[in-house]
XYZ file of C-alpha atoms in Angstrom:
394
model
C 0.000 0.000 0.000
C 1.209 3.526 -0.811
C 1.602 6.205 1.810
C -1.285 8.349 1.139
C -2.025 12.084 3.068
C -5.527 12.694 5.230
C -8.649 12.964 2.546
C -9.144 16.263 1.611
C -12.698 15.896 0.928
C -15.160 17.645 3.429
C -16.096 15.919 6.591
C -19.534 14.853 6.896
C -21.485 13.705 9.950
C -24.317 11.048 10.716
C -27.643 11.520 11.960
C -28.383 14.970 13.170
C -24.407 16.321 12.637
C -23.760 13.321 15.283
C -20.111 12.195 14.817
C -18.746 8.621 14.338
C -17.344 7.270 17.735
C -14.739 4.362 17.060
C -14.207 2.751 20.754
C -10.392 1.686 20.878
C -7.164 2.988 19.661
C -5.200 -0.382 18.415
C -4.750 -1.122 14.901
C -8.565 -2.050 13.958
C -9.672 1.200 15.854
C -7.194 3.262 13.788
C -8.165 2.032 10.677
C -11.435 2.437 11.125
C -11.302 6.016 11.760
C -8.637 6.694 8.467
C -11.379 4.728 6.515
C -14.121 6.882 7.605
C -12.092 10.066 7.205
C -11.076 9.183 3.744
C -14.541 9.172 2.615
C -15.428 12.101 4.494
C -16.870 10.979 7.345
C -16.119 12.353 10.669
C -14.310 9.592 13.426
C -13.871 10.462 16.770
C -11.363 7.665 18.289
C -12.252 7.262 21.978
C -9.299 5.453 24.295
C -8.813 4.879 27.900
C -5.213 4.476 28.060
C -3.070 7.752 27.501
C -1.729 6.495 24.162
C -2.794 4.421 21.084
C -1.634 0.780 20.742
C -2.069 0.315 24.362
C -2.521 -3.514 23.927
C 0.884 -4.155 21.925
C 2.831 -1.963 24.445
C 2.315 -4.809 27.073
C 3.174 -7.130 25.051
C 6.426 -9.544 25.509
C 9.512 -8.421 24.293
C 10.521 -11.226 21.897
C 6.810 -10.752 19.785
C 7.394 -9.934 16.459
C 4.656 -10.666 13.778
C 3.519 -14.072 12.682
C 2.417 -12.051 9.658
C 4.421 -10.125 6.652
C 5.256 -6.940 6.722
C 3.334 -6.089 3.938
C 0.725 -7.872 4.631
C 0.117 -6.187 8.027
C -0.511 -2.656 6.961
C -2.981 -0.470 7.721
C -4.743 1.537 4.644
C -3.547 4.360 4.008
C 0.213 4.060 5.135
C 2.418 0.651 4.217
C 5.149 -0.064 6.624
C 8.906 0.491 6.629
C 11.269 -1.568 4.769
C 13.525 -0.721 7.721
C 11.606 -2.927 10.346
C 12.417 -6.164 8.401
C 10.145 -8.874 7.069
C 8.769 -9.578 10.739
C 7.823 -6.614 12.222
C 8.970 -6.383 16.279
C 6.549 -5.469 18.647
C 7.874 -2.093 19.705
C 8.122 -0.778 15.804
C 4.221 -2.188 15.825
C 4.256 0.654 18.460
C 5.824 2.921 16.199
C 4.054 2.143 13.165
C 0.798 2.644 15.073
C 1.934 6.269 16.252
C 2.773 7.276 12.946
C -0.267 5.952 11.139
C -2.234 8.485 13.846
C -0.144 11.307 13.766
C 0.154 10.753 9.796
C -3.417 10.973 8.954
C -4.115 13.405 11.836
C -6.629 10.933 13.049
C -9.151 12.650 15.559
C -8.173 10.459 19.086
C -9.477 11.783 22.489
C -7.400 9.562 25.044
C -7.831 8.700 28.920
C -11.517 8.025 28.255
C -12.914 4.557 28.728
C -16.229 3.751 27.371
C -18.610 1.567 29.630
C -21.870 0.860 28.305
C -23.516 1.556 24.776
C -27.043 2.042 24.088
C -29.635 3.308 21.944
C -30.045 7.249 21.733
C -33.426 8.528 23.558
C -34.835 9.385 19.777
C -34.018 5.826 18.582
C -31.619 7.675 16.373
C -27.710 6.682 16.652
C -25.807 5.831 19.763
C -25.045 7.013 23.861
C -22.083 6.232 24.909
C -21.530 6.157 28.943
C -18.198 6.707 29.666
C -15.696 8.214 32.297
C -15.846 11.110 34.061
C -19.506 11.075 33.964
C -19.452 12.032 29.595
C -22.899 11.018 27.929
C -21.539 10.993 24.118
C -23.851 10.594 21.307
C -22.916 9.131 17.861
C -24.458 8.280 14.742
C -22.959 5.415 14.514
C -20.114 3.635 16.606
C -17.199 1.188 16.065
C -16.302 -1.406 18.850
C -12.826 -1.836 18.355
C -11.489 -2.764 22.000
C -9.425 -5.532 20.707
C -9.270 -9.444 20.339
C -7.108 -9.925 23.420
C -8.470 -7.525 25.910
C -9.444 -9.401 29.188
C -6.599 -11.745 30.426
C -8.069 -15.228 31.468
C -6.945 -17.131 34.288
C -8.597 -20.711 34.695
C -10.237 -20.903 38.274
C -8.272 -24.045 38.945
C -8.812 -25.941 42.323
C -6.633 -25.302 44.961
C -4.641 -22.597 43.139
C -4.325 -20.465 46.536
C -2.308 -22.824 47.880
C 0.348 -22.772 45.757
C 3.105 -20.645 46.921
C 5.302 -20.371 44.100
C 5.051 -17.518 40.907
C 1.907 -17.499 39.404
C 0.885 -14.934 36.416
C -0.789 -14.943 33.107
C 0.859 -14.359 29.748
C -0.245 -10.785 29.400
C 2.413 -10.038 32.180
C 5.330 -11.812 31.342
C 7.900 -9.389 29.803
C 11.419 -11.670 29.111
C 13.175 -14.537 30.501
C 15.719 -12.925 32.911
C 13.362 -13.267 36.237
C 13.484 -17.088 35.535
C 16.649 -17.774 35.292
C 17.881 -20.848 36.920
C 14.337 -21.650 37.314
C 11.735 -24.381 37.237
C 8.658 -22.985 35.255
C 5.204 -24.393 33.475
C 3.914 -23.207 30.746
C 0.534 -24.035 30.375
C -1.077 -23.949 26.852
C 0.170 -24.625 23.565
C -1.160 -21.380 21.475
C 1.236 -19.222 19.787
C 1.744 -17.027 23.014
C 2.640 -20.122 25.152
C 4.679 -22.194 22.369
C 7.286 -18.618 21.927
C 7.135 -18.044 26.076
C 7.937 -21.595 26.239
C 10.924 -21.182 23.544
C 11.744 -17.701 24.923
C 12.396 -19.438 28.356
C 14.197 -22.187 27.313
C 16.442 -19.937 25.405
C 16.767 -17.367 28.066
C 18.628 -19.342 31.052
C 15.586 -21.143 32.781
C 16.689 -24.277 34.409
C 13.984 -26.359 33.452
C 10.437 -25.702 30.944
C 7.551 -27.527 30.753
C 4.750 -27.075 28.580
C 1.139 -28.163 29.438
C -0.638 -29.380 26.688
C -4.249 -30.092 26.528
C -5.180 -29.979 23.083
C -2.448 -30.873 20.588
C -1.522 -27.869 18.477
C -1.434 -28.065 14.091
C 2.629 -26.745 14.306
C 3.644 -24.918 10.863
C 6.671 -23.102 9.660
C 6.484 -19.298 10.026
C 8.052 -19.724 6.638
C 9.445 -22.439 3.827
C 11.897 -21.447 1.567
C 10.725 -17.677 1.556
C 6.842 -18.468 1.215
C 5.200 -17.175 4.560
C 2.589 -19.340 5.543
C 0.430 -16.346 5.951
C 0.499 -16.638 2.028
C -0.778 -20.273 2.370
C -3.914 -18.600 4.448
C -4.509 -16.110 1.849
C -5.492 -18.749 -0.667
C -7.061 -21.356 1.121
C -9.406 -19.336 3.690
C -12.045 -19.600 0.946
C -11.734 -23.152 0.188
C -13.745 -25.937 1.165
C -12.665 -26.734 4.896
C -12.529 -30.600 4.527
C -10.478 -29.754 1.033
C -7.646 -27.848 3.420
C -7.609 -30.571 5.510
C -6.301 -32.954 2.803
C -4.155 -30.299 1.556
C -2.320 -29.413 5.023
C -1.840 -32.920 5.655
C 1.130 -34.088 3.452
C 2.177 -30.058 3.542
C 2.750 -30.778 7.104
C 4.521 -34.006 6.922
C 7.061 -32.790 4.471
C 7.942 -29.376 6.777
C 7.611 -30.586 10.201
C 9.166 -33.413 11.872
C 7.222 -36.389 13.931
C 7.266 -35.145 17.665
C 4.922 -38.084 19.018
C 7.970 -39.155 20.889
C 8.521 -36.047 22.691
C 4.216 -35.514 23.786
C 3.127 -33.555 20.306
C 1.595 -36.052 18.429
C 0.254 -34.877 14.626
C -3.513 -33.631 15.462
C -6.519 -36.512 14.426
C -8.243 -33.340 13.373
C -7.938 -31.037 10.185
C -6.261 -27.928 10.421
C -8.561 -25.602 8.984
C -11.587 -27.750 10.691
C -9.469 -26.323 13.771
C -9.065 -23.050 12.467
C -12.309 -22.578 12.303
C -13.525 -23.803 15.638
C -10.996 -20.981 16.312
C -7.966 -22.681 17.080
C -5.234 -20.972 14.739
C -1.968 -23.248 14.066
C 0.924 -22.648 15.842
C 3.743 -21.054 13.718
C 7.182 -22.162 14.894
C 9.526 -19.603 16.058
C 11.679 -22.157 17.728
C 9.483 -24.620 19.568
C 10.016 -27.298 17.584
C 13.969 -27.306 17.754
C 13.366 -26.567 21.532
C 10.902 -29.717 21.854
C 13.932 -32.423 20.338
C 16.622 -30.940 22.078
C 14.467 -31.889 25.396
C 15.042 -28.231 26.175
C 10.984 -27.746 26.342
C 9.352 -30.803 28.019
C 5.778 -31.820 27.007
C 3.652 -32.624 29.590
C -0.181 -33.084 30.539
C -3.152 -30.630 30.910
C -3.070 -29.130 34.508
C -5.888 -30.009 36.214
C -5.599 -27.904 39.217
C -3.341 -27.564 42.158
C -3.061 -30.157 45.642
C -0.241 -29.329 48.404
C 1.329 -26.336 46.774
C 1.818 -28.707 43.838
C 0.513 -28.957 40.249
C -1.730 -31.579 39.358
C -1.944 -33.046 36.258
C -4.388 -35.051 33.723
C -1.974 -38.070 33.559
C -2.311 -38.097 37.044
C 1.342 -36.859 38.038
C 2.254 -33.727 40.092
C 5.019 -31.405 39.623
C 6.478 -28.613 41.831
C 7.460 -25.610 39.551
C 8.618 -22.580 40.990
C 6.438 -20.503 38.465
C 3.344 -21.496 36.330
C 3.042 -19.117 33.622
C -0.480 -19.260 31.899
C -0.849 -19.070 28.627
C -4.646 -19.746 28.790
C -6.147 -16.678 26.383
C -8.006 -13.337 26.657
C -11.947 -13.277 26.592
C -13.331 -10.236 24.488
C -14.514 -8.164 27.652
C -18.057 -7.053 25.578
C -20.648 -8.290 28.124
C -20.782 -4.745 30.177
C -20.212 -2.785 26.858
C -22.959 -4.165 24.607
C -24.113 -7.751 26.193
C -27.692 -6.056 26.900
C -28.037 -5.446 22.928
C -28.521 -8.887 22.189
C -25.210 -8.748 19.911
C -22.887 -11.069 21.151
C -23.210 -15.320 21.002
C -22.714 -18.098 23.135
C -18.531 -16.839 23.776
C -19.460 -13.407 24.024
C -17.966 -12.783 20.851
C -19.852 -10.307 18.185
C -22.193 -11.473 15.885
C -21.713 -9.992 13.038
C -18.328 -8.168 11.637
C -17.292 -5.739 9.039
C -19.853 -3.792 7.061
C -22.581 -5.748 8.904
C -24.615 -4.462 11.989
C -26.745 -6.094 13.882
C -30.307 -6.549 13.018
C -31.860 -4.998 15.683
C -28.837 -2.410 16.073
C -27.826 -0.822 13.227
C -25.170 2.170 12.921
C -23.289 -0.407 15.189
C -19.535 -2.387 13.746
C -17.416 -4.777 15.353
C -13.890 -4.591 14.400
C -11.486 -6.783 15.075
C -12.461 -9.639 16.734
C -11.838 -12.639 14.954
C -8.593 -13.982 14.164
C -8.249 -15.823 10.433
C -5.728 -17.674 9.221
C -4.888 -14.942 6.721
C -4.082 -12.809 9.360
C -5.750 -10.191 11.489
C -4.050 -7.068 10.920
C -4.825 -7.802 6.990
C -8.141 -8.520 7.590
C -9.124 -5.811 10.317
C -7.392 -3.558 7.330
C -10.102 -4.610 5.011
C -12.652 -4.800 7.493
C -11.781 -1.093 8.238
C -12.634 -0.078 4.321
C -16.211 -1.910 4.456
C -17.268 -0.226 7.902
C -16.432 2.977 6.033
C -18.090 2.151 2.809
C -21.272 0.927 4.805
C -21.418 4.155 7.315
C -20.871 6.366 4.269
C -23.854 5.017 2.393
C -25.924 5.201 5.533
C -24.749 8.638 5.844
C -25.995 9.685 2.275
C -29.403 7.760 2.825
C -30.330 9.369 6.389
């Protein structure tokens, strides 16, 4: 994508001069608002940190992108050559800075949003939010982000262990576990490059709890990203993916059964679909048969200040590191709307709203195999195009 300077075309408002509020100032919320801008339409970002790109600030130091470079822009403003094919987390932070302060992007920080609901004259949106603000909008963008409430499993007996306990969103680097015993539990991408980053990083012994076998892939073969690979397939058939990844997988990935990580009975894109995205090797695998990472069962909870596992073993860590996922934190937001399913996840996304609530977008909260940022940046160009042509209908 080429760089490209704020629209110059005149902004234009929703219902009754009402603005466009776009909840969230992370990479979906961002290009929302550019969208909207560039086809005149007025976005008002609304954040409740003190700076955009809150999320990826917190993240570990290691993360860099499972995605391309190019393939993780934004509209509106590609990224540098300079930050490489795999884009680190902190110039993620930088991009993100630049992309608001490049398209002058309309972002009131240090206010959190709390509750959304219909406008008294049934037209547009109130927004409750700090400091006592009633906002109204013609339309709004939920945009808080796919990992935005940490969750921590409410195992048995966990109060009574007396070693380190913390979820992923707080671990940082290695260097506090040096010389250390630690369990990793969870085998997503987080907890397969903690695991690695650990092993790596001095830690006397890692083990990873595994409850559901992971699909493992190369990041990349021979310079073909398998971000590529989800480009073309995420339209295909799902049982004629499965078949495909199957022999793809045996020829770039070696036969762990020996060291706990059997290949998966299930298909990888029937996985991917239940929302289980395949874990893309950034040095688990050579970690795994070097017996530097050791594979072991679920945790089922904890007895005597010990872990318990499914196989029926305990271990005695001195940290347990949990990798166990982020819930989407919409309930209080929107939950009374009727918008959200069974996992509290929206029900519609993109240019779609809600039957009973339209003027309202979800952005951002699904995570394909093509990648997010790529698809949140597409997402971003249909909320616009549908907001626009509400905007000229009103």
């Amino acid at each position: 994508m080429a760089p490209s300077r704020p629209s110059s075309a005149p902004l234009t408002r929703t219902t009754d001069d009402r603005p466009v509020y776009v909840i969230g100032a992370g990479p979906g919320g961002l290009a929302a608002a550019y969208a909207l801008r560039a086809r005149g339409v007025r976005a008002v970002v609304l954040e409740k940190s003190d700076r955009v790109g809150a999320s990826w600030r917190r993240h570990y130091d290691r993360l860099r992108l499972h995605t391309t470079r190019r393939l993780s822009a934004l509209p509106g403003l590609a990224m540098p050559r300079r930050f490489g094919r795999w884009v680190s987390r902190d110039d993620v932070v930088r991009y993100l800075e630049k992309y608001a302060e490049h398209h002058e992007l309309e972002i009131v920080t240090g206010v959190e949003v709390f509750r959304i609901d219909r406008a008294a004259d049934g037209e547009g949106w109130l927004l409750h939010a700090s400091g006592g603000r009633e906002l109204t909008g013609g339309a709004v963008v939920v945009a808080t982000g796919f990992n935005h409430t940490p969750h921590m499993p409410d195992w048995p007996g966990r109060e009574e262990y007396d070693g380190t306990l913390l979820h992923a969103g707080d671990y940082r680097d290695a260097a506090p576990y040096a010389g250390r015993d630690v369990l990793v539990v969870g085998a997503g991408n987080t907890g397969a490059e903690i695991a690695a980053d650990l092993a790596e990083g001095g830690a006397a012994r890692v083990r990873l709890a595994v409850r559901t076998v992971p699909h493992l892939v190369r990041r990349s073969t021979a310079g073909w990203a398998a971000q590529y690979t989800g480009v073309l397939v995420r339209r295909l058939p799902v049982r004629l993916v499965d078949r495909l990844a199957r022999p793809l997988a045996k020829a770039s990935t070696p036969d762990l059964s020996a060291q706990g990580l059997p290949r998966p009975d299930t298909g990888l894109y029937s996985r991917v679909r239940e929302g289980a995205i395949p874990v893309q090797d950034v040095g688990l695998i050579d970690a795994v048969r070097k017996g530097k990472v050791e594979v072991v069962a679920a945790v089922e909870g904890f007895e005597d200040g010990k872990v318990a596992l499914a196989d029926g073993s305990r271990i005695a860590p001195d940290a347990v590191i949990a990798a166990t996922g982020y819930a989407r934190g919409l309930e209080g937001l929107v939950g009374h709307l009727g918008v959200l399913d069974g996992q509290g996840r929206p029900v519609v996304r993109g240019a779609a709203t809600p039957a009973d609530a339209p003027g309202l977008y979800f952005q951002g909260y699904t995570n394909p195999i093509s990648g997010m940022l790529r698809e949140l940046a597409i997402d971003a160009e249909k909320i616009a195009k549908a907001v626009a042509r509400r905007t000229r209908t009103a």
